[in-house]
């Protein structure tokens, strides 16, 4: 059975333990940042930042909210980046876990097309032209451990397990949260293996919290493959 | 903490005020979240909307330094609306006590006040506390009126005192809108219902004021009125600022105490007998356990631990080898650096600290270091303290101080214990071996002790204390943490028979109930007696089995003082018949057999009870004479709503901070705490209601850094998250000053100025104080010039004021006045 994250933003305190744990496990270099007038730092995801807690101050119903959104790759069930790449040596899905994985061979891909194909604006191009993003800590998962970000989370925001179990947890939490926040919702739960729960309109949390309907730079070939859906993968073999 | 971290999950209402737990104690939010999932309400009261506030059901803003006004208003609300727990208040607190006729309170001053003479020292004045004494009956027991109606009962005096704290006045002082005050009061006061519990999580946001101790006392009074002391999910819970602050305080980090909160002897305590008599409280109430009556057992056992065989009854167990402090002098952090500044101290060990960044008015501290002959910096890395001689504005060629650096090992490289905020002593094994030539603190101090002893063998004034000091905590020449831990627990020094059992010489003492005042036992800290016994190292236990009441006590995980009692004052969690107020989350309960309406056997279950005496009443309601009142550490056995022991008065009263934005105190003509300590060298400037410094300033921490940043600023992943010192301000203030979000600005106080990044945010809002608009800003204090390499990220403590609390001398770094301007 494939794996899923359930990310309950309603209990996230933006301690950013997940953000640091990700860098630590993947041994990613720190970026030279400056405070630009916000706690959110780095300003955006990058080739060496796979996980970023986005922070937004918003007034909703005359009440100030500080919304936190630990952003990362959604590990889509049918991943547009994978389909766009159409090269299993560069981007493939681990059948056991469902993780969408990028290899060094992404260097040979059209990075802009891959990035443009992502409805959540996640992958980032490195100086050598290769592309990176969250890998679900697939090495940890295959060794019976949870992803580093999940292991470090103190509040239960970050959850990880079999997809059915995570989906059940997400539905249960949604019901509870909706009692207080009727507009609470799960974000694209049927399409992704990283299921977010938000209390408010997801657009208030992050621009691409829910899938963008407008896929930039999607080539005609990809569009056709997308339309053909599962057949495309069959043809690829 | 009277309770402990896990216990937060049992609460029905969590007030986070004077702390920012989500950011500075992030793991606590595991339990806060669990409580909320079970329906608990979370209230965040803070001048600034924080990451804690973002999770709260209710957020209320208040101006820094007005917490007593805020909480005094809550006391009034509870009393006016009859929301206090009457049975608890009448039975377990000193609310029924009758206060003597000499007590009075008039226009901000209690009776017995005497202002200090000009130039006599930092203290502004003091009280003759005998004016606040209780009336005693013919047996020397406090007179009481359990109906709480006597006009001089504590209850009535409290009611009169807080009558002045009405919503209008409180709101005009705190700047909190009235409807927010009411919502907080109403929600928190609901925890006074039987079976409900409210808890407070506070930290340096409360302690670091000239009225810090009294803020905490105000909350303690609320907790007593609501019956929240001793119960699961209740208590008064200090979130300590470092993983082992609790442990270091227990073992007398502070100047005024010996290990286990025994008193540092004063010059007037001329003999051991005088000392023990002076500090051993006496109660004539047969129902008072008055636990401190055991004081001499603990002090003598401590002296036996210090001096071993050299401590004998003939030499008063070495009592006079120990230094005595002058009766009216303080030796706190503030006073030590003041003395250093005045060249009265010429050598200094800076051990595991960074005063050049951590101390209030850090500029004065940096100057003080220049006046030393020598300084030894014991730390993981060089820091702003060790390198003060090459700091900003310092000419190294003009500094005479000789500085030595002793590299210490980091905690994970050492074996030993830490004691967390919840009083849990937890043993830790060594991870990696120490790097390079760094050494564990234990090794450094043992080695140093041997060298000093050698020197004193040759020569030295008053060599007896050093020569006679027992100094044997090594195995094969290396510091042995197990030997230190056993010494702290204590040994039988000779074969001793207690209640028919003979304990052989050299046996570890099972618990402090076995300690003796005749020199037959030793204990380095009576509170820790029971932690390392013949059964083994209790703090190394890791069982995850919960206790019978299933409330998360985990009694066999680590060890907790005293005697593994996880919730102190827990006998207040039951009614006078010994049955829990809260049937669901009960802490202890009495299960003795009943015959003819009377208890005939003695049995408690649950947590380790606060003394195993019978309950105060039998099931038929008759009073027992063999019972004890639950607050066993208090002389009379009662929780103190009236607190006659503090320097600044028995009831907390609002005073303005030393530096404040208002021309007058709305509560009295006493502007600031009349007993506050204020330092006055030319490097101790302050300015109040001064148009040059129109905005309230405060300091705080962020989750991404730790203390002065010594361990986090060199850590690139953390610097990536919080790279610069910043000043947070409202959009309104930014507009007023023409400041853009993210630009570098200057923040200045009467002491210094500091360049910071402006963080313009909706999370700060201007306050309406009286008729005026008051702006507040805040700055994290984790930075210093030594790192990052730009040298431009400096300490916020350059700005903070030279004043502190009269009881603790903790500085007022949470409320002072600043200006903010464009660069």
mmCIF file of N, CA and C in Angstrom, chain B residues 545-648:
data_model
loop_
_atom_site.group_PDB
_atom_site.id
_atom_site.type_symbol
_atom_site.label_atom_id
_atom_site.label_comp_id
_atom_site.label_asym_id
_atom_site.label_seq_id
_atom_site.Cartn_x
_atom_site.Cartn_y
_atom_site.Cartn_z
ATOM 1 N N UNK B 545 5.002 2.792 32.185
ATOM 2 C CA UNK B 545 3.742 2.362 32.792
ATOM 3 C C UNK B 545 3.162 3.532 33.598
ATOM 4 N N UNK B 546 1.886 3.796 33.374
ATOM 5 C CA UNK B 546 1.261 4.893 34.114
ATOM 6 C C UNK B 546 0.790 4.404 35.483
ATOM 7 N N UNK B 547 0.448 5.351 36.335
ATOM 8 C CA UNK B 547 -0.042 5.007 37.674
ATOM 9 C C UNK B 547 -1.512 4.604 37.594
ATOM 10 N N UNK B 548 -2.053 4.185 38.725
ATOM 11 C CA UNK B 548 -3.404 3.636 38.779
ATOM 12 C C UNK B 548 -4.462 4.658 38.336
ATOM 13 N N UNK B 549 -4.186 5.951 38.552
ATOM 14 C CA UNK B 549 -5.181 6.967 38.176
ATOM 15 C C UNK B 549 -5.109 7.337 36.693
ATOM 16 N N UNK B 550 -4.058 6.857 36.002
ATOM 17 C CA UNK B 550 -3.991 6.996 34.539
ATOM 18 C C UNK B 550 -4.079 8.447 34.054
ATOM 19 N N UNK B 551 -3.360 9.348 34.727
ATOM 20 C CA UNK B 551 -3.388 10.763 34.331
ATOM 21 C C UNK B 551 -2.027 11.231 33.816
ATOM 22 N N UNK B 552 -1.167 10.278 33.452
ATOM 23 C CA UNK B 552 0.125 10.651 32.867
ATOM 24 C C UNK B 552 1.206 10.964 33.888
ATOM 25 N N UNK B 553 1.143 10.343 35.060
ATOM 26 C CA UNK B 553 2.188 10.576 36.063
ATOM 27 C C UNK B 553 3.463 9.792 35.742
ATOM 28 N N UNK B 554 3.324 8.636 35.119
ATOM 29 C CA UNK B 554 4.462 7.758 34.768
ATOM 30 C C UNK B 554 5.494 7.710 35.898
ATOM 31 N N UNK B 555 5.072 7.180 37.061
ATOM 32 C CA UNK B 555 5.922 7.294 38.263
ATOM 33 C C UNK B 555 7.243 6.541 38.173
ATOM 34 N N UNK B 556 7.374 5.614 37.245
ATOM 35 C CA UNK B 556 8.645 4.890 37.144
ATOM 36 C C UNK B 556 9.456 5.341 35.932
ATOM 37 N N UNK B 557 9.138 6.501 35.411
ATOM 38 C CA UNK B 557 9.969 7.131 34.377
ATOM 39 C C UNK B 557 10.741 8.245 35.066
ATOM 40 N N UNK B 558 12.079 8.122 35.112
ATOM 41 C CA UNK B 558 12.920 9.084 35.816
ATOM 42 C C UNK B 558 12.500 9.171 37.283
ATOM 43 N N UNK B 559 12.815 10.259 37.917
ATOM 44 C CA UNK B 559 12.486 10.442 39.336
ATOM 45 C C UNK B 559 12.213 11.927 39.535
ATOM 46 N N UNK B 560 11.382 12.232 40.483
ATOM 47 C CA UNK B 560 10.953 13.614 40.651
ATOM 48 C C UNK B 560 11.026 13.988 42.121
ATOM 49 N N UNK B 561 11.508 15.193 42.406
ATOM 50 C CA UNK B 561 11.504 15.620 43.807
ATOM 51 C C UNK B 561 10.188 16.295 44.123
ATOM 52 N N UNK B 562 9.722 16.240 45.342
ATOM 53 C CA UNK B 562 10.251 15.446 46.461
ATOM 54 C C UNK B 562 9.670 14.035 46.464
ATOM 55 N N UNK B 563 10.481 13.067 46.872
ATOM 56 C CA UNK B 563 10.118 11.637 46.985
ATOM 57 C C UNK B 563 9.218 11.125 45.855
ATOM 58 N N UNK B 564 9.540 11.557 44.651
ATOM 59 C CA UNK B 564 8.839 11.102 43.443
ATOM 60 C C UNK B 564 7.367 11.524 43.401
ATOM 61 N N UNK B 565 7.055 12.614 44.085
ATOM 62 C CA UNK B 565 5.691 13.165 44.067
ATOM 63 C C UNK B 565 5.563 14.008 42.804
ATOM 64 N N UNK B 566 4.670 13.611 41.905
ATOM 65 C CA UNK B 566 4.600 14.266 40.586
ATOM 66 C C UNK B 566 3.786 15.561 40.625
ATOM 67 N N UNK B 567 2.831 15.637 41.513
ATOM 68 C CA UNK B 567 2.037 16.877 41.645
ATOM 69 C C UNK B 567 2.105 17.281 43.106
ATOM 70 N N UNK B 568 2.726 18.435 43.364
ATOM 71 C CA UNK B 568 2.873 18.807 44.771
ATOM 72 C C UNK B 568 1.610 19.523 45.257
ATOM 73 N N UNK B 569 1.459 19.535 46.569
ATOM 74 C CA UNK B 569 0.233 19.995 47.237
ATOM 75 C C UNK B 569 -0.953 19.117 46.846
ATOM 76 N N UNK B 570 -0.672 17.841 46.510
ATOM 77 C CA UNK B 570 -1.749 17.007 45.956
ATOM 78 C C UNK B 570 -2.818 16.633 46.982
ATOM 79 N N UNK B 571 -2.553 16.868 48.274
ATOM 80 C CA UNK B 571 -3.638 16.581 49.226
ATOM 81 C C UNK B 571 -4.699 17.682 49.216
ATOM 82 N N UNK B 572 -4.422 18.755 48.446
ATOM 83 C CA UNK B 572 -5.482 19.751 48.220
ATOM 84 C C UNK B 572 -6.373 19.333 47.047
ATOM 85 N N UNK B 573 -6.026 18.212 46.385
ATOM 86 C CA UNK B 573 -6.871 17.750 45.272
ATOM 87 C C UNK B 573 -8.044 16.914 45.779
ATOM 88 N N UNK B 574 -8.070 16.702 47.087
ATOM 89 C CA UNK B 574 -9.199 15.948 47.676
ATOM 90 C C UNK B 574 -9.943 16.843 48.676
ATOM 91 N N UNK B 575 -11.171 16.490 48.934
ATOM 92 C CA UNK B 575 -11.937 17.257 49.918
ATOM 93 C C UNK B 575 -11.454 16.876 51.323
ATOM 94 N N UNK B 576 -11.947 17.541 52.348
ATOM 95 C CA UNK B 576 -11.431 17.237 53.696
ATOM 96 C C UNK B 576 -11.616 15.778 54.116
ATOM 97 N N UNK B 577 -12.485 15.058 53.409
ATOM 98 C CA UNK B 577 -12.677 13.631 53.728
ATOM 99 C C UNK B 577 -11.740 12.738 52.918
ATOM 100 N N UNK B 578 -10.887 13.360 52.113
ATOM 101 C CA UNK B 578 -9.899 12.575 51.363
ATOM 102 C C UNK B 578 -10.397 12.083 50.016
ATOM 103 N N UNK B 579 -11.551 12.597 49.555
ATOM 104 C CA UNK B 579 -12.092 12.142 48.261
ATOM 105 C C UNK B 579 -11.877 13.209 47.184
ATOM 106 N N UNK B 580 -11.469 12.802 45.961
ATOM 107 C CA UNK B 580 -11.070 13.774 44.931
ATOM 108 C C UNK B 580 -12.181 14.757 44.561
ATOM 109 N N UNK B 581 -11.794 16.036 44.375
ATOM 110 C CA UNK B 581 -12.733 17.019 43.825
ATOM 111 C C UNK B 581 -13.105 16.591 42.416
ATOM 112 N N UNK B 582 -12.122 16.010 41.706
ATOM 113 C CA UNK B 582 -12.327 15.613 40.307
ATOM 114 C C UNK B 582 -12.274 14.089 40.235
ATOM 115 N N UNK B 583 -13.421 13.478 40.004
ATOM 116 C CA UNK B 583 -13.485 12.011 39.972
ATOM 117 C C UNK B 583 -12.786 11.422 38.754
ATOM 118 N N UNK B 584 -12.705 12.193 37.670
ATOM 119 C CA UNK B 584 -12.129 11.655 36.433
ATOM 120 C C UNK B 584 -10.606 11.731 36.467
ATOM 121 N N UNK B 585 -10.069 12.929 36.610
ATOM 122 C CA UNK B 585 -8.617 13.092 36.653
ATOM 123 C C UNK B 585 -8.147 13.267 38.093
ATOM 124 N N UNK B 586 -8.371 12.236 38.886
ATOM 125 C CA UNK B 586 -7.993 12.358 40.299
ATOM 126 C C UNK B 586 -6.502 12.102 40.470
ATOM 127 N N UNK B 587 -5.915 12.746 41.464
ATOM 128 C CA UNK B 587 -4.470 12.630 41.708
ATOM 129 C C UNK B 587 -4.195 11.636 42.838
ATOM 130 N N UNK B 588 -4.812 11.883 44.002
ATOM 131 C CA UNK B 588 -4.726 10.921 45.113
ATOM 132 C C UNK B 588 -6.142 10.724 45.659
ATOM 133 N N UNK B 589 -6.341 9.624 46.350
ATOM 134 C CA UNK B 589 -7.602 9.445 47.077
ATOM 135 C C UNK B 589 -7.334 8.590 48.316
ATOM 136 N N UNK B 590 -8.147 8.815 49.352
ATOM 137 C CA UNK B 590 -7.988 8.054 50.583
ATOM 138 C C UNK B 590 -8.860 6.824 50.521
ATOM 139 N N UNK B 591 -8.244 5.665 50.778
ATOM 140 C CA UNK B 591 -8.993 4.400 50.682
ATOM 141 C C UNK B 591 -8.918 3.600 51.972
ATOM 142 N N UNK B 592 -8.778 4.316 53.099
ATOM 143 C CA UNK B 592 -8.761 3.606 54.388
ATOM 144 C C UNK B 592 -10.123 2.999 54.696
ATOM 145 N N UNK B 593 -10.108 1.980 55.536
ATOM 146 C CA UNK B 593 -11.374 1.328 55.908
ATOM 147 C C UNK B 593 -12.190 2.237 56.828
ATOM 148 N N UNK B 594 -13.502 2.077 56.727
ATOM 149 C CA UNK B 594 -14.420 2.900 57.519
ATOM 150 C C UNK B 594 -15.171 2.016 58.506
ATOM 151 N N UNK B 595 -15.238 2.492 59.731
ATOM 152 C CA UNK B 595 -16.035 1.771 60.723
ATOM 153 C C UNK B 595 -16.821 2.806 61.520
ATOM 154 N N UNK B 596 -18.117 2.672 61.547
ATOM 155 C CA UNK B 596 -18.997 3.606 62.266
ATOM 156 C C UNK B 596 -18.753 5.057 61.845
ATOM 157 N N UNK B 597 -18.587 5.244 60.542
ATOM 158 C CA UNK B 597 -18.423 6.609 60.032
ATOM 159 C C UNK B 597 -17.034 7.180 60.237
ATOM 160 N N UNK B 598 -16.111 6.381 60.769
ATOM 161 C CA UNK B 598 -14.758 6.870 61.024
ATOM 162 C C UNK B 598 -13.745 6.049 60.211
ATOM 163 N N UNK B 599 -12.697 6.724 59.762
ATOM 164 C CA UNK B 599 -11.605 5.981 59.132
ATOM 165 C C UNK B 599 -10.835 5.244 60.214
ATOM 166 N N UNK B 600 -10.568 3.954 59.969
ATOM 167 C CA UNK B 600 -9.836 3.182 60.988
ATOM 168 C C UNK B 600 -8.489 2.666 60.469
ATOM 169 N N UNK B 601 -8.313 2.645 59.149
ATOM 170 C CA UNK B 601 -6.976 2.323 58.621
ATOM 171 C C UNK B 601 -6.567 3.415 57.654
ATOM 172 N N UNK B 602 -5.241 3.528 57.451
ATOM 173 C CA UNK B 602 -4.704 4.632 56.664
ATOM 174 C C UNK B 602 -4.188 4.117 55.326
ATOM 175 N N UNK B 603 -4.824 4.515 54.236
ATOM 176 C CA UNK B 603 -4.328 4.097 52.918
ATOM 177 C C UNK B 603 -4.643 5.151 51.856
ATOM 178 N N UNK B 604 -3.590 5.661 51.225
ATOM 179 C CA UNK B 604 -3.755 6.579 50.096
ATOM 180 C C UNK B 604 -3.374 5.852 48.823
ATOM 181 N N UNK B 605 -3.971 6.240 47.700
ATOM 182 C CA UNK B 605 -3.587 5.649 46.417
ATOM 183 C C UNK B 605 -3.463 6.755 45.377
ATOM 184 N N UNK B 606 -2.758 6.432 44.274
ATOM 185 C CA UNK B 606 -2.518 7.428 43.223
ATOM 186 C C UNK B 606 -1.093 7.930 43.293
ATOM 187 N N UNK B 607 -0.917 9.243 43.197
ATOM 188 C CA UNK B 607 0.406 9.859 43.325
ATOM 189 C C UNK B 607 0.914 9.673 44.761
ATOM 190 N N UNK B 608 2.223 9.917 44.974
ATOM 191 C CA UNK B 608 2.760 9.890 46.337
ATOM 192 C C UNK B 608 2.108 11.056 47.088
ATOM 193 N N UNK B 609 1.300 10.780 48.121
ATOM 194 C CA UNK B 609 0.568 11.894 48.748
ATOM 195 C C UNK B 609 1.522 12.844 49.461
ATOM 196 N N UNK B 610 1.083 14.083 49.599
ATOM 197 C CA UNK B 610 1.879 15.119 50.261
ATOM 198 C C UNK B 610 1.826 14.866 51.777
ATOM 199 N N UNK B 611 2.443 13.814 52.189
ATOM 200 C CA UNK B 611 2.342 13.385 53.586
ATOM 201 C C UNK B 611 1.231 12.372 53.707
ATOM 202 N N UNK B 612 1.485 11.275 54.417
ATOM 203 C CA UNK B 612 0.514 10.173 54.444
ATOM 204 C C UNK B 612 -0.404 10.185 55.652
ATOM 205 N N UNK B 613 -0.646 11.352 56.223
ATOM 206 C CA UNK B 613 -1.537 11.414 57.380
ATOM 207 C C UNK B 613 -2.985 11.153 56.960
ATOM 208 N N UNK B 614 -3.818 10.925 57.965
ATOM 209 C CA UNK B 614 -5.257 10.768 57.711
ATOM 210 C C UNK B 614 -5.824 12.067 57.141
ATOM 211 N N UNK B 615 -6.965 11.991 56.422
ATOM 212 C CA UNK B 615 -7.648 13.222 55.986
ATOM 213 C C UNK B 615 -8.132 14.032 57.189
ATOM 214 N N UNK B 616 -8.474 15.294 56.931
ATOM 215 C CA UNK B 616 -8.886 16.188 58.017
ATOM 216 C C UNK B 616 -10.199 15.748 58.676
ATOM 217 N N UNK B 617 -11.051 15.109 57.870
ATOM 218 C CA UNK B 617 -12.368 14.711 58.410
ATOM 219 C C UNK B 617 -12.639 13.244 58.132
ATOM 220 N N UNK B 618 -13.471 12.649 59.009
ATOM 221 C CA UNK B 618 -13.987 11.302 58.790
ATOM 222 C C UNK B 618 -15.176 11.360 57.824
ATOM 223 N N UNK B 619 -15.571 10.208 57.289
ATOM 224 C CA UNK B 619 -16.749 10.219 56.391
ATOM 225 C C UNK B 619 -17.987 10.813 57.056
ATOM 226 N N UNK B 620 -18.111 10.701 58.377
ATOM 227 C CA UNK B 620 -19.300 11.261 59.039
ATOM 228 C C UNK B 620 -19.157 12.761 59.330
ATOM 229 N N UNK B 621 -18.064 13.347 58.884
ATOM 230 C CA UNK B 621 -17.907 14.793 59.023
ATOM 231 C C UNK B 621 -17.218 15.228 60.305
ATOM 232 N N UNK B 622 -16.906 14.287 61.176
ATOM 233 C CA UNK B 622 -16.191 14.674 62.398
ATOM 234 C C UNK B 622 -14.729 14.981 62.066
ATOM 235 N N UNK B 623 -14.179 15.932 62.800
ATOM 236 C CA UNK B 623 -12.782 16.337 62.568
ATOM 237 C C UNK B 623 -11.844 15.316 63.208
ATOM 238 N N UNK B 624 -10.718 15.070 62.556
ATOM 239 C CA UNK B 624 -9.701 14.183 63.137
ATOM 240 C C UNK B 624 -8.590 15.035 63.746
ATOM 241 N N UNK B 625 -7.979 14.522 64.785
ATOM 242 C CA UNK B 625 -6.892 15.273 65.417
ATOM 243 C C UNK B 625 -5.532 14.785 64.932
ATOM 244 N N UNK B 626 -5.522 13.618 64.231
ATOM 245 C CA UNK B 626 -4.242 13.078 63.748
ATOM 246 C C UNK B 626 -4.011 13.436 62.279
ATOM 247 N N UNK B 627 -4.757 14.430 61.762
ATOM 248 C CA UNK B 627 -4.652 14.826 60.358
ATOM 249 C C UNK B 627 -3.712 16.019 60.220
ATOM 250 N N UNK B 628 -3.381 16.369 58.986
ATOM 251 C CA UNK B 628 -2.573 17.558 58.719
ATOM 252 C C UNK B 628 -3.192 18.337 57.561
ATOM 253 N N UNK B 629 -3.057 19.651 57.624
ATOM 254 C CA UNK B 629 -3.524 20.504 56.531
ATOM 255 C C UNK B 629 -2.614 20.300 55.314
ATOM 256 N N UNK B 630 -3.155 20.488 54.101
ATOM 257 C CA UNK B 630 -2.423 20.034 52.920
ATOM 258 C C UNK B 630 -1.185 20.839 52.511
ATOM 259 N N UNK B 631 -1.100 22.111 52.852
ATOM 260 C CA UNK B 631 0.056 22.880 52.373
ATOM 261 C C UNK B 631 1.201 22.742 53.384
ATOM 262 N N UNK B 632 1.837 21.575 53.328
ATOM 263 C CA UNK B 632 2.736 21.168 54.418
ATOM 264 C C UNK B 632 4.036 21.971 54.470
ATOM 265 N N UNK B 633 4.398 22.671 53.403
ATOM 266 C CA UNK B 633 5.634 23.461 53.439
ATOM 267 C C UNK B 633 5.403 24.846 54.045
ATOM 268 N N UNK B 634 4.153 25.218 54.254
ATOM 269 C CA UNK B 634 3.848 26.496 54.881
ATOM 270 C C UNK B 634 3.783 26.291 56.383
ATOM 271 N N UNK B 635 4.234 27.289 57.127
ATOM 272 C CA UNK B 635 4.291 27.158 58.576
ATOM 273 C C UNK B 635 2.946 26.714 59.162
ATOM 274 N N UNK B 636 1.876 27.359 58.701
ATOM 275 C CA UNK B 636 0.573 27.058 59.283
ATOM 276 C C UNK B 636 -0.197 25.978 58.508
ATOM 277 N N UNK B 637 0.320 25.565 57.371
ATOM 278 C CA UNK B 637 -0.320 24.481 56.628
ATOM 279 C C UNK B 637 -1.356 24.920 55.603
ATOM 280 N N UNK B 638 -1.417 26.244 55.352
ATOM 281 C CA UNK B 638 -2.457 26.773 54.452
ATOM 282 C C UNK B 638 -1.843 27.478 53.237
ATOM 283 N N UNK B 639 -2.525 27.386 52.102
ATOM 284 C CA UNK B 639 -2.125 28.145 50.927
ATOM 285 C C UNK B 639 -2.265 29.630 51.215
ATOM 286 N N UNK B 640 -1.286 30.413 50.758
ATOM 287 C CA UNK B 640 -1.226 31.805 51.215
ATOM 288 C C UNK B 640 -1.873 32.779 50.238
ATOM 289 N N UNK B 641 -3.098 33.143 50.537
ATOM 290 C CA UNK B 641 -3.718 34.241 49.788
ATOM 291 C C UNK B 641 -3.120 35.547 50.286
ATOM 292 N N UNK B 642 -2.880 35.617 51.592
ATOM 293 C CA UNK B 642 -2.166 36.742 52.190
ATOM 294 C C UNK B 642 -0.722 36.270 52.363
ATOM 295 N N UNK B 643 0.224 36.968 51.723
ATOM 296 C CA UNK B 643 1.613 36.514 51.739
ATOM 297 C C UNK B 643 2.509 37.478 52.485
ATOM 298 N N UNK B 644 2.642 37.306 53.782
ATOM 299 C CA UNK B 644 3.373 38.312 54.568
ATOM 300 C C UNK B 644 4.885 38.203 54.473
ATOM 301 N N UNK B 645 5.404 37.321 53.599
ATOM 302 C CA UNK B 645 6.850 37.130 53.565
ATOM 303 C C UNK B 645 7.574 37.930 52.502
ATOM 304 N N UNK B 646 6.856 38.514 51.556
ATOM 305 C CA UNK B 646 7.535 39.168 50.437
ATOM 306 C C UNK B 646 7.956 40.592 50.779
ATOM 307 N N UNK B 647 8.950 41.067 50.027
ATOM 308 C CA UNK B 647 9.525 42.389 50.305
ATOM 309 C C UNK B 647 8.540 43.513 50.022
ATOM 310 N N UNK B 648 7.619 43.293 49.073
ATOM 311 C CA UNK B 648 6.832 44.424 48.592
ATOM 312 C C UNK B 648 5.365 44.388 48.985
#
